[in-house]
mmCIF file of C-alpha atoms in Angstrom:
data_model
loop_
_atom_site.group_PDB
_atom_site.id
_atom_site.type_symbol
_atom_site.label_atom_id
_atom_site.label_comp_id
_atom_site.label_asym_id
_atom_site.label_seq_id
_atom_site.Cartn_x
_atom_site.Cartn_y
_atom_site.Cartn_z
ATOM 1 C CA GLU N 65 -7.176 -5.667 12.443
ATOM 2 C CA VAL N 66 -6.390 -6.039 8.748
ATOM 3 C CA GLN N 67 -4.388 -3.116 7.369
ATOM 4 C CA LEU N 68 -3.347 -2.448 3.802
ATOM 5 C CA VAL N 69 -1.137 0.588 3.245
ATOM 6 C CA GLU N 70 -0.266 1.636 -0.288
ATOM 7 C CA SER N 71 2.650 3.828 -1.273
ATOM 8 C CA GLY N 72 4.597 4.846 -4.337
ATOM 9 C CA GLY N 73 2.042 6.956 -6.148
ATOM 10 C CA GLY N 74 2.907 10.284 -7.686
ATOM 11 C CA LEU N 75 3.352 12.146 -10.924
ATOM 12 C CA ALA N 76 4.824 10.436 -13.971
ATOM 13 C CA GLN N 77 5.145 11.472 -17.589
ATOM 14 C CA PRO N 78 3.626 9.347 -20.336
ATOM 15 C CA GLY N 79 5.912 6.427 -21.102
ATOM 16 C CA GLU N 80 7.555 6.466 -17.682
ATOM 17 C CA SER N 81 7.386 3.853 -14.933
ATOM 18 C CA LEU N 82 6.228 3.762 -11.320
ATOM 19 C CA ARG N 83 6.213 1.012 -8.711
ATOM 20 C CA LEU N 84 3.438 0.846 -6.171
ATOM 21 C CA SER N 85 3.843 -1.007 -2.899
ATOM 22 C CA CYS N 86 1.295 -2.329 -0.440
ATOM 23 C CA ALA N 87 2.208 -3.303 3.120
ATOM 24 C CA ALA N 88 -0.200 -5.857 4.582
ATOM 25 C CA SER N 89 -0.722 -6.724 8.241
ATOM 26 C CA GLY N 90 -3.263 -8.218 10.608
ATOM 27 C CA PHE N 91 -3.908 -11.464 8.734
ATOM 28 C CA THR N 92 -2.106 -14.558 7.455
ATOM 29 C CA PHE N 93 -0.797 -12.927 4.308
ATOM 30 C CA ILE N 94 0.537 -16.076 2.683
ATOM 31 C CA ALA N 95 -2.940 -17.636 2.737
ATOM 32 C CA TYR N 96 -4.655 -15.030 0.576
ATOM 33 C CA ALA N 97 -4.766 -13.971 -3.035
ATOM 34 C CA MET N 98 -4.601 -10.203 -3.432
ATOM 35 C CA SER N 99 -5.647 -7.638 -6.006
ATOM 36 C CA TRP N 100 -5.303 -4.074 -7.238
ATOM 37 C CA VAL N 101 -8.340 -2.001 -8.185
ATOM 38 C CA ARG N 102 -8.184 1.533 -9.555
ATOM 39 C CA GLN N 103 -10.524 4.484 -9.801
ATOM 40 C CA ALA N 104 -9.990 7.308 -12.264
ATOM 41 C CA PRO N 105 -10.956 10.771 -10.960
ATOM 42 C CA GLY N 106 -14.731 11.037 -10.722
ATOM 43 C CA LYS N 107 -15.210 7.594 -12.264
ATOM 44 C CA GLY N 108 -16.104 4.074 -11.192
ATOM 45 C CA LEU N 109 -14.022 1.118 -10.057
ATOM 46 C CA GLU N 110 -11.854 -0.978 -12.375
ATOM 47 C CA TRP N 111 -10.130 -4.207 -11.391
ATOM 48 C CA VAL N 112 -6.497 -4.087 -12.540
ATOM 49 C CA SER N 113 -4.712 -7.241 -11.438
ATOM 50 C CA GLY N 114 -4.775 -10.248 -9.117
ATOM 51 C CA ILE N 115 -2.140 -12.577 -7.691
ATOM 52 C CA SER N 116 -2.447 -16.008 -6.110
ATOM 53 C CA ASP N 117 -1.426 -16.691 -2.513
ATOM 54 C CA SER N 118 1.906 -18.179 -3.608
ATOM 55 C CA GLY N 119 2.536 -15.547 -6.250
ATOM 56 C CA ASP N 120 2.795 -18.233 -8.930
ATOM 57 C CA ASN N 121 -0.266 -17.020 -10.814
ATOM 58 C CA THR N 122 -1.080 -13.497 -11.892
ATOM 59 C CA PHE N 123 -4.042 -12.058 -13.747
ATOM 60 C CA TYR N 124 -4.419 -8.738 -15.536
ATOM 61 C CA ALA N 125 -7.064 -6.552 -17.073
ATOM 62 C CA ASN N 126 -6.630 -6.214 -20.839
ATOM 63 C CA SER N 127 -6.035 -2.486 -20.347
ATOM 64 C CA VAL N 128 -2.759 -3.117 -18.474
ATOM 65 C CA LYS N 129 -1.627 -6.511 -19.767
ATOM 66 C CA GLY N 130 1.969 -6.401 -20.962
ATOM 67 C CA ARG N 131 2.665 -3.119 -19.164
ATOM 68 C CA PHE N 132 1.972 -3.878 -15.484
ATOM 69 C CA THR N 133 3.525 -6.632 -13.371
ATOM 70 C CA PHE N 134 2.065 -7.728 -10.037
ATOM 71 C CA SER N 135 4.352 -9.480 -7.561
ATOM 72 C CA ARG N 136 4.511 -10.282 -3.875
ATOM 73 C CA ASP N 137 7.092 -11.000 -1.194
ATOM 74 C CA ASN N 138 5.500 -13.337 1.321
ATOM 75 C CA SER N 139 8.506 -13.043 3.648
ATOM 76 C CA LYS N 140 7.812 -9.324 4.029
ATOM 77 C CA ASN N 141 4.019 -9.241 3.647
ATOM 78 C CA MET N 142 4.455 -6.905 0.708
ATOM 79 C CA LEU N 143 2.813 -6.472 -2.667
ATOM 80 C CA TYR N 144 4.241 -4.640 -5.642
ATOM 81 C CA LEU N 145 2.706 -3.285 -8.834
ATOM 82 C CA GLN N 146 5.325 -2.381 -11.426
ATOM 83 C CA MET N 147 3.728 -0.027 -13.934
ATOM 84 C CA ASN N 148 5.619 0.574 -17.168
ATOM 85 C CA SER N 149 4.784 2.559 -20.299
ATOM 86 C CA LEU N 150 2.325 4.661 -18.358
ATOM 87 C CA ARG N 151 -0.479 6.406 -20.225
ATOM 88 C CA ALA N 152 -2.722 9.328 -19.346
ATOM 89 C CA GLU N 153 -5.609 6.877 -18.935
ATOM 90 C CA ASP N 154 -3.716 5.134 -16.105
ATOM 91 C CA THR N 155 -4.324 8.218 -13.947
ATOM 92 C CA ALA N 156 -6.280 6.949 -10.956
ATOM 93 C CA VAL N 157 -6.293 6.126 -7.278
ATOM 94 C CA TYR N 158 -4.900 2.621 -6.953
ATOM 95 C CA TYR N 159 -6.310 0.471 -4.148
ATOM 96 C CA CYS N 160 -4.696 -2.628 -2.718
ATOM 97 C CA VAL N 161 -7.414 -5.109 -1.726
ATOM 98 C CA LYS N 162 -7.443 -8.424 0.096
ATOM 99 C CA GLY N 163 -8.735 -11.320 -1.903
ATOM 100 C CA PHE N 164 -9.583 -12.123 -5.490
ATOM 101 C CA GLY N 165 -13.281 -12.674 -4.878
ATOM 102 C CA ALA N 166 -15.345 -10.254 -2.848
ATOM 103 C CA PHE N 167 -12.705 -7.592 -2.196
ATOM 104 C CA ASP N 168 -12.370 -6.960 1.531
ATOM 105 C CA PRO N 169 -10.939 -4.846 2.937
ATOM 106 C CA TRP N 170 -9.544 -2.034 0.806
ATOM 107 C CA GLY N 171 -6.470 0.067 1.468
ATOM 108 C CA GLN N 172 -6.779 3.842 1.538
ATOM 109 C CA GLY N 173 -5.360 4.142 -1.976
ATOM 110 C CA THR N 174 -2.472 5.943 -3.623
ATOM 111 C CA LEU N 175 -2.884 8.468 -6.427
ATOM 112 C CA VAL N 176 -1.049 8.009 -9.701
ATOM 113 C CA THR N 177 -1.090 10.930 -12.121
ATOM 114 C CA VAL N 178 0.260 10.516 -15.631
ATOM 115 C CA SER N 179 0.712 13.836 -17.344
ATOM 116 C CA SER N 180 3.275 15.767 -19.307
ATOM 117 C CA GLU B 51 -16.271 -10.429 -19.764
ATOM 118 C CA ILE B 52 -19.366 -10.059 -17.613
ATOM 119 C CA VAL B 53 -20.813 -6.560 -17.949
ATOM 120 C CA LEU B 54 -22.757 -5.319 -14.932
ATOM 121 C CA THR B 55 -25.377 -2.611 -15.429
ATOM 122 C CA GLN B 56 -26.685 -0.799 -12.366
ATOM 123 C CA SER B 57 -29.921 1.142 -12.153
ATOM 124 C CA PRO B 58 -30.905 3.745 -11.462
ATOM 125 C CA GLY B 59 -27.850 5.947 -11.850
ATOM 126 C CA THR B 60 -29.037 8.198 -9.059
ATOM 127 C CA LEU B 61 -31.645 7.576 -6.381
ATOM 128 C CA SER B 62 -33.019 10.620 -4.517
ATOM 129 C CA LEU B 63 -34.604 9.614 -1.222
ATOM 130 C CA SER B 64 -35.211 10.923 2.282
ATOM 131 C CA PRO B 65 -33.850 9.450 5.520
ATOM 132 C CA GLY B 66 -36.122 6.657 6.708
ATOM 133 C CA GLU B 67 -37.167 5.654 3.203
ATOM 134 C CA ARG B 68 -36.438 2.336 1.534
ATOM 135 C CA ALA B 69 -33.806 2.129 -1.217
ATOM 136 C CA THR B 70 -33.825 -0.535 -3.901
ATOM 137 C CA LEU B 71 -30.765 -0.785 -6.163
ATOM 138 C CA SER B 72 -30.539 -3.087 -9.163
ATOM 139 C CA CYS B 73 -27.567 -4.831 -10.781
ATOM 140 C CA ARG B 74 -28.065 -6.756 -14.006
ATOM 141 C CA ALA B 75 -25.388 -8.998 -15.505
ATOM 142 C CA SER B 76 -24.794 -9.655 -19.202
ATOM 143 C CA GLN B 77 -24.515 -13.383 -18.444
ATOM 144 C CA SER B 78 -25.278 -15.571 -15.485
ATOM 145 C CA VAL B 79 -23.163 -14.952 -12.389
ATOM 146 C CA THR B 80 -22.519 -18.513 -11.273
ATOM 147 C CA SER B 81 -22.718 -19.562 -7.635
ATOM 148 C CA ARG B 82 -24.118 -16.141 -6.798
ATOM 149 C CA ASN B 83 -20.571 -14.736 -6.802
ATOM 150 C CA LEU B 84 -21.743 -11.170 -6.528
ATOM 151 C CA ALA B 85 -20.780 -8.490 -4.004
ATOM 152 C CA TRP B 86 -21.921 -4.988 -3.132
ATOM 153 C CA HIS B 87 -19.580 -2.210 -2.009
ATOM 154 C CA GLN B 88 -20.334 1.204 -0.535
ATOM 155 C CA GLN B 89 -18.153 4.243 -1.173
ATOM 156 C CA LYS B 90 -18.437 7.599 0.556
ATOM 157 C CA PRO B 91 -16.745 10.737 -0.806
ATOM 158 C CA GLY B 92 -12.996 10.729 -0.230
ATOM 159 C CA GLN B 93 -13.015 7.212 1.191
ATOM 160 C CA ALA B 94 -12.088 3.768 -0.030
ATOM 161 C CA PRO B 95 -14.947 1.419 -0.839
ATOM 162 C CA ARG B 96 -16.229 -0.953 1.847
ATOM 163 C CA LEU B 97 -17.660 -4.423 1.337
ATOM 164 C CA LEU B 98 -21.315 -4.680 2.339
ATOM 165 C CA ILE B 99 -22.569 -7.951 0.846
ATOM 166 C CA TYR B 100 -20.941 -11.046 -0.654
ATOM 167 C CA GLY B 101 -22.388 -14.239 -2.058
ATOM 168 C CA ALA B 102 -25.284 -12.067 -3.254
ATOM 169 C CA SER B 103 -26.954 -12.050 0.172
ATOM 170 C CA THR B 104 -24.453 -12.464 3.030
ATOM 171 C CA ARG B 105 -23.680 -9.348 5.030
ATOM 172 C CA ALA B 106 -20.009 -8.643 5.670
ATOM 173 C CA THR B 107 -18.756 -8.317 9.229
ATOM 174 C CA GLY B 108 -20.186 -5.314 11.027
ATOM 175 C CA ILE B 109 -22.740 -4.402 8.349
ATOM 176 C CA PRO B 110 -26.140 -3.422 9.829
ATOM 177 C CA ASP B 111 -29.121 -5.624 9.065
ATOM 178 C CA ARG B 112 -30.937 -2.798 7.266
ATOM 179 C CA PHE B 113 -28.732 -3.788 4.298
ATOM 180 C CA SER B 114 -29.855 -6.889 2.437
ATOM 181 C CA GLY B 115 -28.958 -8.490 -0.872
ATOM 182 C CA SER B 116 -30.922 -10.832 -3.058
ATOM 183 C CA GLY B 117 -31.009 -12.313 -6.526
ATOM 184 C CA SER B 118 -29.375 -14.934 -8.683
ATOM 185 C CA GLY B 119 -28.453 -15.595 -12.292
ATOM 186 C CA THR B 120 -28.414 -12.211 -13.985
ATOM 187 C CA ASP B 121 -30.538 -10.061 -11.652
ATOM 188 C CA PHE B 122 -29.448 -8.859 -8.236
ATOM 189 C CA THR B 123 -30.792 -6.313 -5.775
ATOM 190 C CA LEU B 124 -29.408 -4.382 -2.826
ATOM 191 C CA THR B 125 -32.065 -3.103 -0.440
ATOM 192 C CA ILE B 126 -31.586 -0.609 2.357
ATOM 193 C CA SER B 127 -34.705 -0.941 4.470
ATOM 194 C CA ARG B 128 -34.614 2.462 6.196
ATOM 195 C CA LEU B 129 -32.024 4.976 5.075
ATOM 196 C CA GLU B 130 -29.830 6.452 7.776
ATOM 197 C CA PRO B 131 -27.904 9.708 7.148
ATOM 198 C CA GLU B 132 -24.650 7.761 6.827
ATOM 199 C CA ASP B 133 -26.066 5.578 4.023
ATOM 200 C CA PHE B 134 -26.019 8.328 1.415
ATOM 201 C CA ALA B 135 -23.153 7.192 -0.788
ATOM 202 C CA VAL B 136 -22.331 5.431 -4.052
ATOM 203 C CA TYR B 137 -22.952 1.693 -4.289
ATOM 204 C CA TYR B 138 -21.177 -0.676 -6.667
ATOM 205 C CA CYS B 139 -21.944 -4.262 -7.516
ATOM 206 C CA GLN B 140 -19.009 -6.540 -8.374
ATOM 207 C CA GLN B 141 -18.893 -10.038 -9.809
ATOM 208 C CA TYR B 142 -16.206 -12.572 -9.006
ATOM 209 C CA ALA B 143 -17.541 -15.540 -10.940
ATOM 210 C CA ASN B 144 -15.340 -14.900 -13.955
ATOM 211 C CA SER B 145 -12.105 -13.177 -14.779
ATOM 212 C CA PRO B 146 -11.754 -10.322 -15.371
ATOM 213 C CA ARG B 147 -13.518 -9.237 -12.220
ATOM 214 C CA THR B 148 -15.911 -6.451 -13.109
ATOM 215 C CA PHE B 149 -17.904 -3.721 -11.405
ATOM 216 C CA GLY B 150 -21.123 -1.968 -12.234
ATOM 217 C CA GLN B 151 -20.924 1.745 -12.941
ATOM 218 C CA GLY B 152 -22.423 2.626 -9.557
ATOM 219 C CA THR B 153 -25.664 3.980 -8.128
ATOM 220 C CA LYS B 154 -25.543 7.203 -6.166
ATOM 221 C CA VAL B 155 -28.016 7.415 -3.296
ATOM 222 C CA GLU B 156 -28.510 11.095 -2.522
ATOM 223 C CA ILE B 157 -30.585 13.031 -0.049
ATOM 224 C CA LYS B 158 -33.823 14.322 -1.504
#
């Protein structure tokens, strides 16, 4: 069974940094691109970032480009989202998802709150 | 960026009725690279349909997808109590990947 377990969410002040992690299991991790999708409270879904299977290529939404960095450690089946210069509008549940096409499955999400 | 517009915003129906959800794209979604996801309150989304019309593993056959180009439809043939949720379309033809704003299917 595929499992994606996010961690690292919490409260940050504007301008601060957080690093999210996602532990993947139940599939051949090195064979798949992966993504992050977020959902602000009471709002819809927004794709944030994607990474190729090797980690050599990364893609970002304009809203986070230059502030967020997506990386992976294929030896540990881990994903990381380094979030710098956080803004109030980054407040959301962040989901780790398998794939870069039709996202499937989704992790349970981790809540990031940016507030002073 | 491909903008996806879903309609209606809310659909009020009774169990057993048919639900028809629309997703319109601002430009053609090539190779029918369109998916539908279901989200229930407090839960992560779940993939229902990919490739515009292929059901994901374990998805009941009362869910069906159709369409191509700029117009896509998700149909739930007979609503079960567990189908009342929010549904999102998502395109993966172009980057950035984008979602529609969602259609809420609520109990009438």
